[in-house]
């Protein structure tokens, strides 16, 4: 499984970014290879439609699961529904490591 | 001539002033058309007794994906300046709410897989009152972009009422809808109140109108409340204060009944006279 975190930084100790569309970094953890890889997600120049571009990127990165804080807004939620990607929400004010633990313990909510 | 009544801050009296001014000028025999361009929240009609003349459907052009010949090259996604197109795996998704009808995706698609088609965004309705014409743009629920509808409402007014004095009731704020509502006006009346919020948003509105090279004047509403920052600012910036409408509970009462004010409240009528005189002197 490829797990994607919305984050303010690039490693396991980075803080989660509760925003999905305008997340600073998209950090992908590949459970099989045990590799963590971070991608900058600069949406500052986009007045509108940032969420759609981010969702597109997430699909391209091949994520199976998104772990984030607030969850997707209307348009992006519709788009993600078209994929098989599952979005888990409620991971805010914590590190990626803590968020991953909560996910594996089943403590996050499926959007 | 076209005069737009705008404001930075919402709720400062754009609709109150424009509906009363239109009716008052018409009662003096002037040939008037009033257009409600606050298409997301049109409410001038609440204060007017109206007979409907016609309703036109307003559309905007948006691309529709035809998958037969599409090679999923992603050019449409790249050229869209408004992020209105997304490619998810083997599907192209168009988000009409974000589309600015620029045609770039459609024109640049190598396989012509994104033909433009009309999509309904709202209605333009022409009404008659006792002595003037009234045109209202009204956006459909769920539509996010008001600029195309504002532009089409203005076109309708210009095509049908070229000889009238045109009064435009603008949306609040200083963003694209306000610019669309004011950009072709000969004069912009900025109505405000002398409160910290009113002052702050007036400054933003003045700066916007200066970028557009518009002639402007200020009407201070609810005069007597707040402070004198607005007056000092106008003096410093050489902006004419066209009228000061006294703060008066009777105005609120009459407004709440949906009635026009100048027939009931003499000092309000005096303020309208100041504005009419000023308009008469605009070159």
mmCIF file of C-alpha atoms in Angstrom:
data_model
loop_
_atom_site.group_PDB
_atom_site.id
_atom_site.type_symbol
_atom_site.label_atom_id
_atom_site.label_comp_id
_atom_site.label_asym_id
_atom_site.label_seq_id
_atom_site.Cartn_x
_atom_site.Cartn_y
_atom_site.Cartn_z
ATOM 1 C CA UNK A 1 0.000 0.000 0.000
ATOM 2 C CA UNK A 2 1.108 3.553 -0.722
ATOM 3 C CA UNK A 3 0.076 5.934 2.020
ATOM 4 C CA UNK A 4 0.088 9.656 1.302
ATOM 5 C CA UNK A 5 0.322 12.248 4.074
ATOM 6 C CA UNK A 6 -0.407 15.971 3.764
ATOM 7 C CA UNK A 7 2.469 17.563 5.635
ATOM 8 C CA UNK A 8 4.355 20.729 6.555
ATOM 9 C CA UNK A 9 7.684 18.921 6.166
ATOM 10 C CA UNK A 10 9.377 15.987 4.517
ATOM 11 C CA UNK A 11 10.111 13.326 7.170
ATOM 12 C CA UNK A 12 8.377 11.219 9.827
ATOM 13 C CA UNK A 13 8.821 13.954 12.447
ATOM 14 C CA UNK A 14 7.266 16.645 10.290
ATOM 15 C CA UNK A 15 3.916 18.100 11.367
ATOM 16 C CA UNK A 16 0.805 17.085 9.483
ATOM 17 C CA UNK A 17 -0.741 19.788 7.283
ATOM 18 C CA UNK A 18 -4.458 19.627 7.963
ATOM 19 C CA UNK A 19 -5.229 20.990 4.482
ATOM 20 C CA UNK A 20 -5.478 18.634 1.535
ATOM 21 C CA UNK A 21 -5.742 20.905 -1.518
ATOM 22 C CA UNK A 22 -3.186 23.394 -0.267
ATOM 23 C CA UNK A 23 -0.938 20.993 1.631
ATOM 24 C CA UNK A 24 2.668 22.173 1.631
ATOM 25 C CA UNK A 25 4.106 18.709 0.979
ATOM 26 C CA UNK A 26 2.717 15.419 -0.174
ATOM 27 C CA UNK A 27 4.699 12.688 1.577
ATOM 28 C CA UNK A 28 4.332 9.149 0.275
ATOM 29 C CA UNK A 29 5.142 6.104 2.374
ATOM 30 C CA UNK A 30 5.474 2.864 0.442
ATOM 31 C CA UNK A 31 4.746 0.120 2.985
ATOM 32 C CA UNK A 32 6.304 -2.598 0.842
ATOM 33 C CA UNK A 33 9.687 -0.968 0.300
ATOM 34 C CA UNK A 34 9.515 0.942 3.615
ATOM 35 C CA UNK A 35 10.511 4.144 1.754
ATOM 36 C CA UNK A 36 9.356 7.649 2.534
ATOM 37 C CA UNK A 37 9.405 10.203 -0.278
ATOM 38 C CA UNK A 38 8.303 13.870 -0.129
ATOM 39 C CA UNK A 39 6.975 16.061 -2.952
ATOM 40 C CA UNK A 40 6.578 19.839 -2.645
ATOM 41 C CA UNK A 41 3.092 21.001 -3.508
ATOM 42 C CA UNK A 42 3.263 24.700 -4.331
ATOM 43 C CA UNK A 43 -0.250 26.043 -4.829
ATOM 44 C CA UNK A 44 0.471 29.617 -3.743
ATOM 45 C CA UNK A 45 0.044 30.994 -7.265
ATOM 46 C CA UNK A 46 -3.335 29.296 -7.751
ATOM 47 C CA UNK A 47 -6.286 31.425 -6.763
ATOM 48 C CA UNK A 48 -8.747 28.695 -7.564
ATOM 49 C CA UNK A 49 -8.731 25.004 -8.278
ATOM 50 C CA UNK A 50 -5.703 24.142 -6.126
ATOM 51 C CA UNK A 51 -7.503 21.119 -4.712
ATOM 52 C CA UNK A 52 -8.109 19.628 -8.140
ATOM 53 C CA UNK A 53 -4.465 19.950 -9.089
ATOM 54 C CA UNK A 54 -3.395 18.366 -5.818
ATOM 55 C CA UNK A 55 -5.851 15.495 -6.263
ATOM 56 C CA UNK A 56 -4.484 14.922 -9.740
ATOM 57 C CA UNK A 57 -0.963 14.789 -8.344
ATOM 58 C CA UNK A 58 -2.050 12.343 -5.662
ATOM 59 C CA UNK A 59 -3.549 10.052 -8.292
ATOM 60 C CA UNK A 60 -0.354 10.282 -10.372
ATOM 61 C CA UNK A 61 1.751 9.382 -7.332
ATOM 62 C CA UNK A 62 -0.231 6.169 -7.143
ATOM 63 C CA UNK A 63 -1.408 6.579 -3.557
ATOM 64 C CA UNK A 64 -3.952 4.082 -2.243
ATOM 65 C CA UNK A 65 -4.675 5.959 0.969
ATOM 66 C CA UNK A 66 -4.632 9.664 1.900
ATOM 67 C CA UNK A 67 -4.100 10.653 5.512
ATOM 68 C CA UNK A 68 -4.985 14.269 6.178
ATOM 69 C CA UNK A 69 -6.684 16.624 8.642
ATOM 70 C CA UNK A 70 -9.826 18.270 7.382
ATOM 71 C CA UNK A 71 -10.512 16.177 4.309
ATOM 72 C CA UNK A 72 -11.430 17.079 0.778
ATOM 73 C CA UNK A 73 -13.839 19.838 -0.237
ATOM 74 C CA UNK A 74 -16.808 19.213 -2.520
ATOM 75 C CA UNK A 75 -15.184 19.172 -5.948
ATOM 76 C CA UNK A 76 -12.119 17.233 -4.825
ATOM 77 C CA UNK A 77 -14.188 14.746 -2.828
ATOM 78 C CA UNK A 78 -16.185 14.015 -6.000
ATOM 79 C CA UNK A 79 -12.989 13.538 -7.936
ATOM 80 C CA UNK A 80 -11.437 11.216 -5.356
ATOM 81 C CA UNK A 81 -14.634 9.162 -5.380
ATOM 82 C CA UNK A 82 -13.887 8.342 -9.016
ATOM 83 C CA UNK A 83 -10.646 6.701 -7.932
ATOM 84 C CA UNK A 84 -10.138 3.851 -5.484
ATOM 85 C CA UNK A 85 -8.207 6.115 -3.133
ATOM 86 C CA UNK A 86 -9.465 6.173 0.438
ATOM 87 C CA UNK A 87 -9.227 9.389 2.471
ATOM 88 C CA UNK A 88 -8.757 9.211 6.239
ATOM 89 C CA UNK A 89 -9.271 12.452 8.169
ATOM 90 C CA UNK A 90 -8.671 13.803 11.659
ATOM 91 C CA UNK A 91 -4.869 13.722 11.568
ATOM 92 C CA UNK A 92 -3.984 17.234 12.683
ATOM 93 C CA UNK A 93 -1.641 18.759 15.265
ATOM 94 C CA UNK A 94 0.577 15.667 15.180
ATOM 95 C CA UNK A 95 3.606 14.305 13.384
ATOM 96 C CA UNK A 96 3.443 11.964 10.416
ATOM 97 C CA UNK A 97 4.648 9.163 12.667
ATOM 98 C CA UNK A 98 1.778 9.734 15.114
ATOM 99 C CA UNK A 99 -0.697 9.994 12.238
ATOM 100 C CA UNK A 100 0.508 6.684 10.792
ATOM 101 C CA UNK A 101 0.132 5.019 14.194
ATOM 102 C CA UNK A 102 -3.402 6.320 14.518
ATOM 103 C CA UNK A 103 -4.160 5.042 11.016
ATOM 104 C CA UNK A 104 -2.827 1.555 11.723
ATOM 105 C CA UNK A 105 -4.735 1.481 15.029
ATOM 106 C CA UNK A 106 -7.937 2.349 13.167
ATOM 107 C CA UNK A 107 -8.320 5.652 15.013
ATOM 108 C CA UNK A 108 -8.815 7.871 11.952
ATOM 109 C CA UNK A 109 -12.155 8.459 10.251
ATOM 110 C CA UNK A 110 -12.827 7.453 6.650
ATOM 111 C CA UNK A 111 -14.166 10.456 4.708
ATOM 112 C CA UNK B 1 -24.278 58.035 -19.657
ATOM 113 C CA UNK B 2 -23.694 55.186 -17.211
ATOM 114 C CA UNK B 3 -23.341 55.710 -13.469
ATOM 115 C CA UNK B 4 -22.480 52.784 -11.216
ATOM 116 C CA UNK B 5 -23.286 52.815 -7.524
ATOM 117 C CA UNK B 6 -20.645 50.749 -5.771
ATOM 118 C CA UNK B 7 -19.046 50.391 -2.357
ATOM 119 C CA UNK B 8 -16.190 48.557 -0.800
ATOM 120 C CA UNK B 9 -18.132 47.411 2.214
ATOM 121 C CA UNK B 10 -21.415 45.591 1.842
ATOM 122 C CA UNK B 11 -24.588 46.908 3.432
ATOM 123 C CA UNK B 12 -23.757 50.585 3.053
ATOM 124 C CA UNK B 13 -26.779 51.455 0.914
ATOM 125 C CA UNK B 14 -26.042 50.691 -2.748
ATOM 126 C CA UNK B 15 -29.468 49.247 -3.409
ATOM 127 C CA UNK B 16 -31.252 51.817 -1.267
ATOM 128 C CA UNK B 17 -29.568 54.636 -3.142
ATOM 129 C CA UNK B 18 -29.819 53.169 -6.637
ATOM 130 C CA UNK B 19 -33.487 52.178 -6.426
ATOM 131 C CA UNK B 20 -34.476 55.527 -4.904
ATOM 132 C CA UNK B 21 -32.321 57.535 -7.287
ATOM 133 C CA UNK B 22 -33.711 55.719 -10.334
ATOM 134 C CA UNK B 23 -37.274 56.275 -9.224
ATOM 135 C CA UNK B 24 -36.651 59.900 -8.254
ATOM 136 C CA UNK B 25 -34.941 60.799 -11.544
ATOM 137 C CA UNK B 26 -37.720 59.040 -13.472
ATOM 138 C CA UNK B 27 -40.348 61.015 -11.548
ATOM 139 C CA UNK B 28 -38.643 64.161 -12.854
ATOM 140 C CA UNK B 29 -39.168 62.978 -16.411
ATOM 141 C CA UNK B 30 -35.705 61.523 -17.048
ATOM 142 C CA UNK B 31 -35.337 58.452 -19.234
ATOM 143 C CA UNK B 32 -33.889 55.901 -16.797
ATOM 144 C CA UNK B 33 -32.857 52.263 -16.769
ATOM 145 C CA UNK B 34 -31.718 50.672 -13.530
ATOM 146 C CA UNK B 35 -29.702 47.442 -13.692
ATOM 147 C CA UNK B 36 -29.201 45.207 -10.670
ATOM 148 C CA UNK B 37 -25.728 43.768 -11.254
ATOM 149 C CA UNK B 38 -25.429 42.245 -7.796
ATOM 150 C CA UNK B 39 -26.329 38.980 -9.507
ATOM 151 C CA UNK B 40 -25.458 36.768 -6.562
ATOM 152 C CA UNK B 41 -27.889 38.643 -4.373
ATOM 153 C CA UNK B 42 -30.170 40.819 -6.501
ATOM 154 C CA UNK B 43 -32.572 42.696 -4.267
ATOM 155 C CA UNK B 44 -33.453 46.002 -5.919
ATOM 156 C CA UNK B 45 -36.636 44.305 -7.100
ATOM 157 C CA UNK B 46 -37.865 44.102 -3.501
ATOM 158 C CA UNK B 47 -38.350 47.868 -3.460
ATOM 159 C CA UNK B 48 -39.983 48.295 -6.852
ATOM 160 C CA UNK B 49 -43.434 47.522 -8.219
ATOM 161 C CA UNK B 50 -42.664 45.537 -11.328
ATOM 162 C CA UNK B 51 -44.270 44.156 -14.466
ATOM 163 C CA UNK B 52 -42.208 41.554 -16.244
ATOM 164 C CA UNK B 53 -41.423 42.214 -19.897
ATOM 165 C CA UNK B 54 -39.167 39.261 -20.744
ATOM 166 C CA UNK B 55 -36.686 36.780 -19.308
ATOM 167 C CA UNK B 56 -33.606 35.594 -21.168
ATOM 168 C CA UNK B 57 -31.510 32.603 -20.229
ATOM 169 C CA UNK B 58 -27.842 33.487 -19.732
ATOM 170 C CA UNK B 59 -25.278 30.873 -20.738
ATOM 171 C CA UNK B 60 -21.553 30.566 -20.604
ATOM 172 C CA UNK B 61 -19.453 28.398 -22.899
ATOM 173 C CA UNK B 62 -17.661 25.482 -21.266
ATOM 174 C CA UNK B 63 -15.713 22.568 -22.768
ATOM 175 C CA UNK B 64 -17.197 19.081 -22.850
ATOM 176 C CA UNK B 65 -14.923 16.085 -23.046
ATOM 177 C CA UNK B 66 -15.447 13.624 -25.880
ATOM 178 C CA UNK B 67 -13.341 10.594 -25.144
ATOM 179 C CA UNK B 68 -13.438 8.800 -28.547
ATOM 180 C CA UNK B 69 -10.396 10.508 -30.107
ATOM 181 C CA UNK B 70 -8.719 11.761 -26.916
ATOM 182 C CA UNK B 71 -5.142 10.573 -26.485
ATOM 183 C CA UNK B 72 -4.959 11.754 -22.856
ATOM 184 C CA UNK B 73 -1.988 13.952 -23.732
ATOM 185 C CA UNK B 74 -2.869 16.357 -20.919
ATOM 186 C CA UNK B 75 -2.362 19.528 -22.952
ATOM 187 C CA UNK B 76 -5.777 20.822 -21.824
ATOM 188 C CA UNK B 77 -4.754 20.452 -18.179
ATOM 189 C CA UNK B 78 -1.489 22.301 -18.819
ATOM 190 C CA UNK B 79 -2.984 25.241 -20.699
ATOM 191 C CA UNK B 80 -5.902 25.866 -18.343
ATOM 192 C CA UNK B 81 -4.946 28.945 -16.327
ATOM 193 C CA UNK B 82 -7.821 28.372 -13.910
ATOM 194 C CA UNK B 83 -7.282 24.721 -12.933
ATOM 195 C CA UNK B 84 -10.695 23.862 -14.318
ATOM 196 C CA UNK B 85 -9.535 20.621 -15.979
ATOM 197 C CA UNK B 86 -8.077 17.569 -14.316
ATOM 198 C CA UNK B 87 -6.819 14.288 -15.704
ATOM 199 C CA UNK B 88 -7.407 11.349 -13.421
ATOM 200 C CA UNK B 89 -6.025 8.118 -14.877
ATOM 201 C CA UNK B 90 -7.834 7.729 -18.217
ATOM 202 C CA UNK B 91 -10.444 10.384 -17.712
ATOM 203 C CA UNK B 92 -10.549 14.154 -18.357
ATOM 204 C CA UNK B 93 -12.719 16.009 -15.866
ATOM 205 C CA UNK B 94 -14.027 19.507 -16.531
ATOM 206 C CA UNK B 95 -15.107 21.730 -13.657
ATOM 207 C CA UNK B 96 -17.473 24.289 -15.198
ATOM 208 C CA UNK B 97 -17.580 26.351 -11.985
ATOM 209 C CA UNK B 98 -13.905 27.221 -12.443
ATOM 210 C CA UNK B 99 -14.004 27.672 -16.234
ATOM 211 C CA UNK B 100 -13.502 31.239 -17.527
ATOM 212 C CA UNK B 101 -14.613 30.329 -21.084
ATOM 213 C CA UNK B 102 -11.216 31.256 -22.527
ATOM 214 C CA UNK B 103 -11.362 28.434 -25.133
ATOM 215 C CA UNK B 104 -7.639 27.609 -24.697
ATOM 216 C CA UNK B 105 -8.203 23.905 -23.987
ATOM 217 C CA UNK B 106 -10.715 23.575 -26.779
ATOM 218 C CA UNK B 107 -8.650 25.399 -29.404
ATOM 219 C CA UNK B 108 -5.342 23.755 -28.482
ATOM 220 C CA UNK B 109 -6.632 20.185 -28.148
ATOM 221 C CA UNK B 110 -4.821 18.217 -30.904
ATOM 222 C CA UNK B 111 -7.794 15.895 -31.384
ATOM 223 C CA UNK B 112 -10.655 18.397 -30.973
ATOM 224 C CA UNK B 113 -11.936 16.418 -28.023
ATOM 225 C CA UNK B 114 -13.114 19.430 -26.009
ATOM 226 C CA UNK B 115 -15.848 21.189 -27.994
ATOM 227 C CA UNK B 116 -17.349 24.234 -26.260
ATOM 228 C CA UNK B 117 -21.024 24.081 -25.407
ATOM 229 C CA UNK B 118 -23.357 26.523 -23.696
ATOM 230 C CA UNK B 119 -24.208 25.936 -20.058
ATOM 231 C CA UNK B 120 -26.927 27.848 -18.242
ATOM 232 C CA UNK B 121 -25.648 30.156 -15.492
ATOM 233 C CA UNK B 122 -28.645 32.365 -14.739
ATOM 234 C CA UNK B 123 -31.344 34.654 -16.034
ATOM 235 C CA UNK B 124 -31.636 38.236 -17.208
ATOM 236 C CA UNK B 125 -35.077 39.733 -16.677
ATOM 237 C CA UNK B 126 -36.406 43.008 -18.009
ATOM 238 C CA UNK B 127 -39.192 44.634 -15.985
ATOM 239 C CA UNK B 128 -41.075 47.869 -16.255
ATOM 240 C CA UNK B 129 -41.978 50.039 -13.294
ATOM 241 C CA UNK B 130 -44.416 52.922 -13.460
ATOM 242 C CA UNK B 131 -41.867 55.237 -15.014
ATOM 243 C CA UNK B 132 -38.567 53.464 -15.693
ATOM 244 C CA UNK B 133 -37.075 50.204 -16.936
ATOM 245 C CA UNK B 134 -35.411 47.727 -14.636
ATOM 246 C CA UNK B 135 -33.091 44.890 -15.661
ATOM 247 C CA UNK B 136 -31.964 42.229 -13.237
ATOM 248 C CA UNK B 137 -29.255 39.593 -13.540
ATOM 249 C CA UNK B 138 -29.839 36.600 -11.279
ATOM 250 C CA UNK B 139 -27.304 33.777 -11.047
ATOM 251 C CA UNK B 140 -28.419 30.165 -10.605
ATOM 252 C CA UNK B 141 -27.823 28.400 -7.308
ATOM 253 C CA UNK B 142 -24.533 26.508 -7.358
ATOM 254 C CA UNK B 143 -22.887 28.743 -9.961
ATOM 255 C CA UNK B 144 -19.663 30.241 -8.688
ATOM 256 C CA UNK B 145 -18.775 32.815 -11.285
ATOM 257 C CA UNK B 146 -20.820 35.964 -11.639
ATOM 258 C CA UNK B 147 -18.670 37.950 -14.087
ATOM 259 C CA UNK B 148 -20.086 36.435 -17.329
ATOM 260 C CA UNK B 149 -23.634 37.087 -16.154
ATOM 261 C CA UNK B 150 -22.798 40.672 -15.138
ATOM 262 C CA UNK B 151 -21.232 41.238 -18.576
ATOM 263 C CA UNK B 152 -24.299 39.830 -20.346
ATOM 264 C CA UNK B 153 -26.667 41.899 -18.210
ATOM 265 C CA UNK B 154 -24.718 45.042 -19.139
ATOM 266 C CA UNK B 155 -24.799 44.027 -22.823
ATOM 267 C CA UNK B 156 -28.564 43.605 -22.609
ATOM 268 C CA UNK B 157 -28.936 47.082 -21.108
ATOM 269 C CA UNK B 158 -26.624 48.684 -23.665
ATOM 270 C CA UNK B 159 -28.420 47.029 -26.586
ATOM 271 C CA UNK B 160 -31.907 47.926 -25.435
ATOM 272 C CA UNK B 161 -31.537 51.260 -23.665
ATOM 273 C CA UNK B 162 -28.859 53.192 -25.490
ATOM 274 C CA UNK B 163 -30.670 56.527 -24.980
ATOM 275 C CA UNK B 164 -31.389 56.159 -21.261
ATOM 276 C CA UNK B 165 -29.397 57.327 -18.278
ATOM 277 C CA UNK B 166 -28.114 53.992 -16.997
ATOM 278 C CA UNK B 167 -27.793 53.371 -13.285
ATOM 279 C CA UNK B 168 -25.951 50.209 -12.240
ATOM 280 C CA UNK B 169 -26.332 48.714 -8.767
ATOM 281 C CA UNK B 170 -22.971 46.966 -8.312
ATOM 282 C CA UNK B 171 -22.028 44.030 -6.109
ATOM 283 C CA UNK B 172 -19.978 44.883 -2.986
ATOM 284 C CA UNK B 173 -16.229 44.467 -2.659
ATOM 285 C CA UNK B 174 -13.340 45.250 -4.984
ATOM 286 C CA UNK B 175 -12.847 42.024 -6.930
ATOM 287 C CA UNK B 176 -13.685 40.904 -10.482
ATOM 288 C CA UNK B 177 -17.502 41.309 -10.249
ATOM 289 C CA UNK B 178 -17.118 44.948 -9.147
ATOM 290 C CA UNK B 179 -14.597 45.646 -11.878
ATOM 291 C CA UNK B 180 -16.949 44.161 -14.480
ATOM 292 C CA UNK B 181 -19.828 46.277 -13.139
ATOM 293 C CA UNK B 182 -17.833 49.517 -13.194
ATOM 294 C CA UNK B 183 -15.313 49.241 -16.008
ATOM 295 C CA UNK B 184 -17.429 50.879 -18.701
ATOM 296 C CA UNK B 185 -19.113 53.451 -16.463
ATOM 297 C CA UNK B 186 -18.682 57.165 -16.945
ATOM 298 C CA UNK B 187 -18.912 57.815 -13.231
ATOM 299 C CA UNK B 188 -18.836 55.718 -10.061
ATOM 300 C CA UNK B 189 -20.622 56.760 -6.887
ATOM 301 C CA UNK B 190 -19.023 55.063 -3.877
ATOM 302 C CA UNK B 191 -21.428 54.894 -0.985
ATOM 303 C CA UNK B 192 -19.989 54.298 2.458
ATOM 304 C CA UNK B 193 -20.514 54.905 6.129
ATOM 305 C CA UNK B 194 -18.127 56.682 8.436
ATOM 306 C CA UNK B 195 -17.152 53.709 10.548
ATOM 307 C CA UNK B 196 -13.724 52.054 10.700
ATOM 308 C CA UNK B 197 -14.970 49.250 8.430
ATOM 309 C CA UNK B 198 -16.636 51.672 6.060
ATOM 310 C CA UNK B 199 -13.514 53.805 5.885
ATOM 311 C CA UNK B 200 -11.168 50.853 5.358
ATOM 312 C CA UNK B 201 -13.239 49.412 2.533
ATOM 313 C CA UNK B 202 -13.797 52.830 0.944
ATOM 314 C CA UNK B 203 -10.034 53.270 0.640
ATOM 315 C CA UNK B 204 -9.793 49.886 -1.096
ATOM 316 C CA UNK B 205 -12.636 50.819 -3.453
ATOM 317 C CA UNK B 206 -11.052 54.196 -4.280
ATOM 318 C CA UNK B 207 -7.731 52.502 -5.044
ATOM 319 C CA UNK B 208 -9.510 50.021 -7.323
ATOM 320 C CA UNK B 209 -11.371 52.770 -9.188
ATOM 321 C CA UNK B 210 -8.157 54.729 -9.635
ATOM 322 C CA UNK B 211 -6.528 51.746 -11.327
ATOM 323 C CA UNK B 212 -9.538 51.691 -13.662
ATOM 324 C CA UNK B 213 -9.193 55.473 -14.243
ATOM 325 C CA UNK B 214 -12.764 56.081 -13.104
ATOM 326 C CA UNK B 215 -14.198 59.404 -12.055
ATOM 327 C CA UNK B 216 -15.563 58.973 -8.561
ATOM 328 C CA UNK B 217 -17.548 60.704 -5.869
ATOM 329 C CA UNK B 218 -18.557 59.625 -2.385
ATOM 330 C CA UNK B 219 -21.934 59.501 -0.667
ATOM 331 C CA UNK B 220 -21.731 59.117 3.096
ATOM 332 C CA UNK B 221 -24.650 57.124 4.430
ATOM 333 C CA UNK B 222 -25.801 56.980 8.067
ATOM 334 C CA UNK B 223 -24.096 60.326 8.521
ATOM 335 C CA UNK B 224 -23.606 61.148 12.180
ATOM 336 C CA UNK B 225 -22.462 57.744 13.389
ATOM 337 C CA UNK B 226 -18.861 56.651 13.750
ATOM 338 C CA UNK B 227 -16.050 59.134 13.222
ATOM 339 C CA UNK B 228 -14.903 61.651 10.617
ATOM 340 C CA UNK B 229 -12.195 59.533 8.969
ATOM 341 C CA UNK B 230 -14.117 59.282 5.684
ATOM 342 C CA UNK B 231 -14.542 63.044 5.374
ATOM 343 C CA UNK B 232 -10.894 63.709 6.196
ATOM 344 C CA UNK B 233 -9.779 61.076 3.699
ATOM 345 C CA UNK B 234 -11.948 62.516 0.915
ATOM 346 C CA UNK B 235 -10.641 66.012 1.615
ATOM 347 C CA UNK B 236 -7.042 64.808 1.568
ATOM 348 C CA UNK B 237 -7.558 62.821 -1.651
ATOM 349 C CA UNK B 238 -9.632 65.511 -3.382
ATOM 350 C CA UNK B 239 -12.644 63.245 -3.785
ATOM 351 C CA UNK B 240 -15.974 65.097 -3.924
ATOM 352 C CA UNK B 241 -18.484 64.244 -1.211
ATOM 353 C CA UNK B 242 -21.701 64.328 -3.198
ATOM 354 C CA UNK B 243 -24.163 63.931 -0.356
ATOM 355 C CA UNK B 244 -24.465 63.027 3.303
ATOM 356 C CA UNK B 245 -27.505 60.948 4.180
ATOM 357 C CA UNK B 246 -28.443 61.452 7.821
ATOM 358 C CA UNK B 247 -28.610 58.441 10.109
ATOM 359 C CA UNK B 248 -32.320 58.085 10.854
ATOM 360 C CA UNK B 249 -34.375 55.249 12.281
ATOM 361 C CA UNK B 250 -37.258 56.251 9.996
ATOM 362 C CA UNK B 251 -35.106 55.233 7.024
ATOM 363 C CA UNK B 252 -34.675 51.744 8.491
ATOM 364 C CA UNK B 253 -38.398 51.464 9.209
ATOM 365 C CA UNK B 254 -39.417 52.561 5.727
ATOM 366 C CA UNK B 255 -36.763 50.359 4.106
ATOM 367 C CA UNK B 256 -37.937 47.369 6.127
ATOM 368 C CA UNK B 257 -41.411 47.817 4.680
ATOM 369 C CA UNK B 258 -39.897 47.726 1.183
ATOM 370 C CA UNK B 259 -40.946 51.303 0.471
ATOM 371 C CA UNK B 260 -39.049 54.026 -1.356
ATOM 372 C CA UNK B 261 -37.617 56.585 1.008
ATOM 373 C CA UNK B 262 -37.753 59.952 -0.718
ATOM 374 C CA UNK B 263 -41.551 60.009 -0.721
ATOM 375 C CA UNK B 264 -41.626 59.751 3.077
ATOM 376 C CA UNK B 265 -38.413 61.285 4.404
ATOM 377 C CA UNK B 266 -37.696 64.924 3.451
ATOM 378 C CA UNK B 267 -33.991 64.954 4.419
ATOM 379 C CA UNK B 268 -33.412 61.867 2.279
ATOM 380 C CA UNK B 269 -35.059 63.655 -0.641
ATOM 381 C CA UNK B 270 -32.729 66.600 -0.030
ATOM 382 C CA UNK B 271 -29.746 64.243 -0.262
ATOM 383 C CA UNK B 272 -31.091 62.856 -3.546
ATOM 384 C CA UNK B 273 -31.389 66.444 -4.811
ATOM 385 C CA UNK B 274 -27.695 66.945 -4.004
ATOM 386 C CA UNK B 275 -26.870 63.811 -6.000
ATOM 387 C CA UNK B 276 -29.126 64.777 -8.936
ATOM 388 C CA UNK B 277 -27.506 68.211 -9.063
ATOM 389 C CA UNK B 278 -24.065 66.633 -9.011
ATOM 390 C CA UNK B 279 -24.979 64.178 -11.790
ATOM 391 C CA UNK B 280 -26.264 67.064 -13.887
ATOM 392 C CA UNK B 281 -22.838 68.674 -13.697
ATOM 393 C CA UNK B 282 -20.807 65.555 -14.620
ATOM 394 C CA UNK B 283 -19.047 66.240 -17.889
#
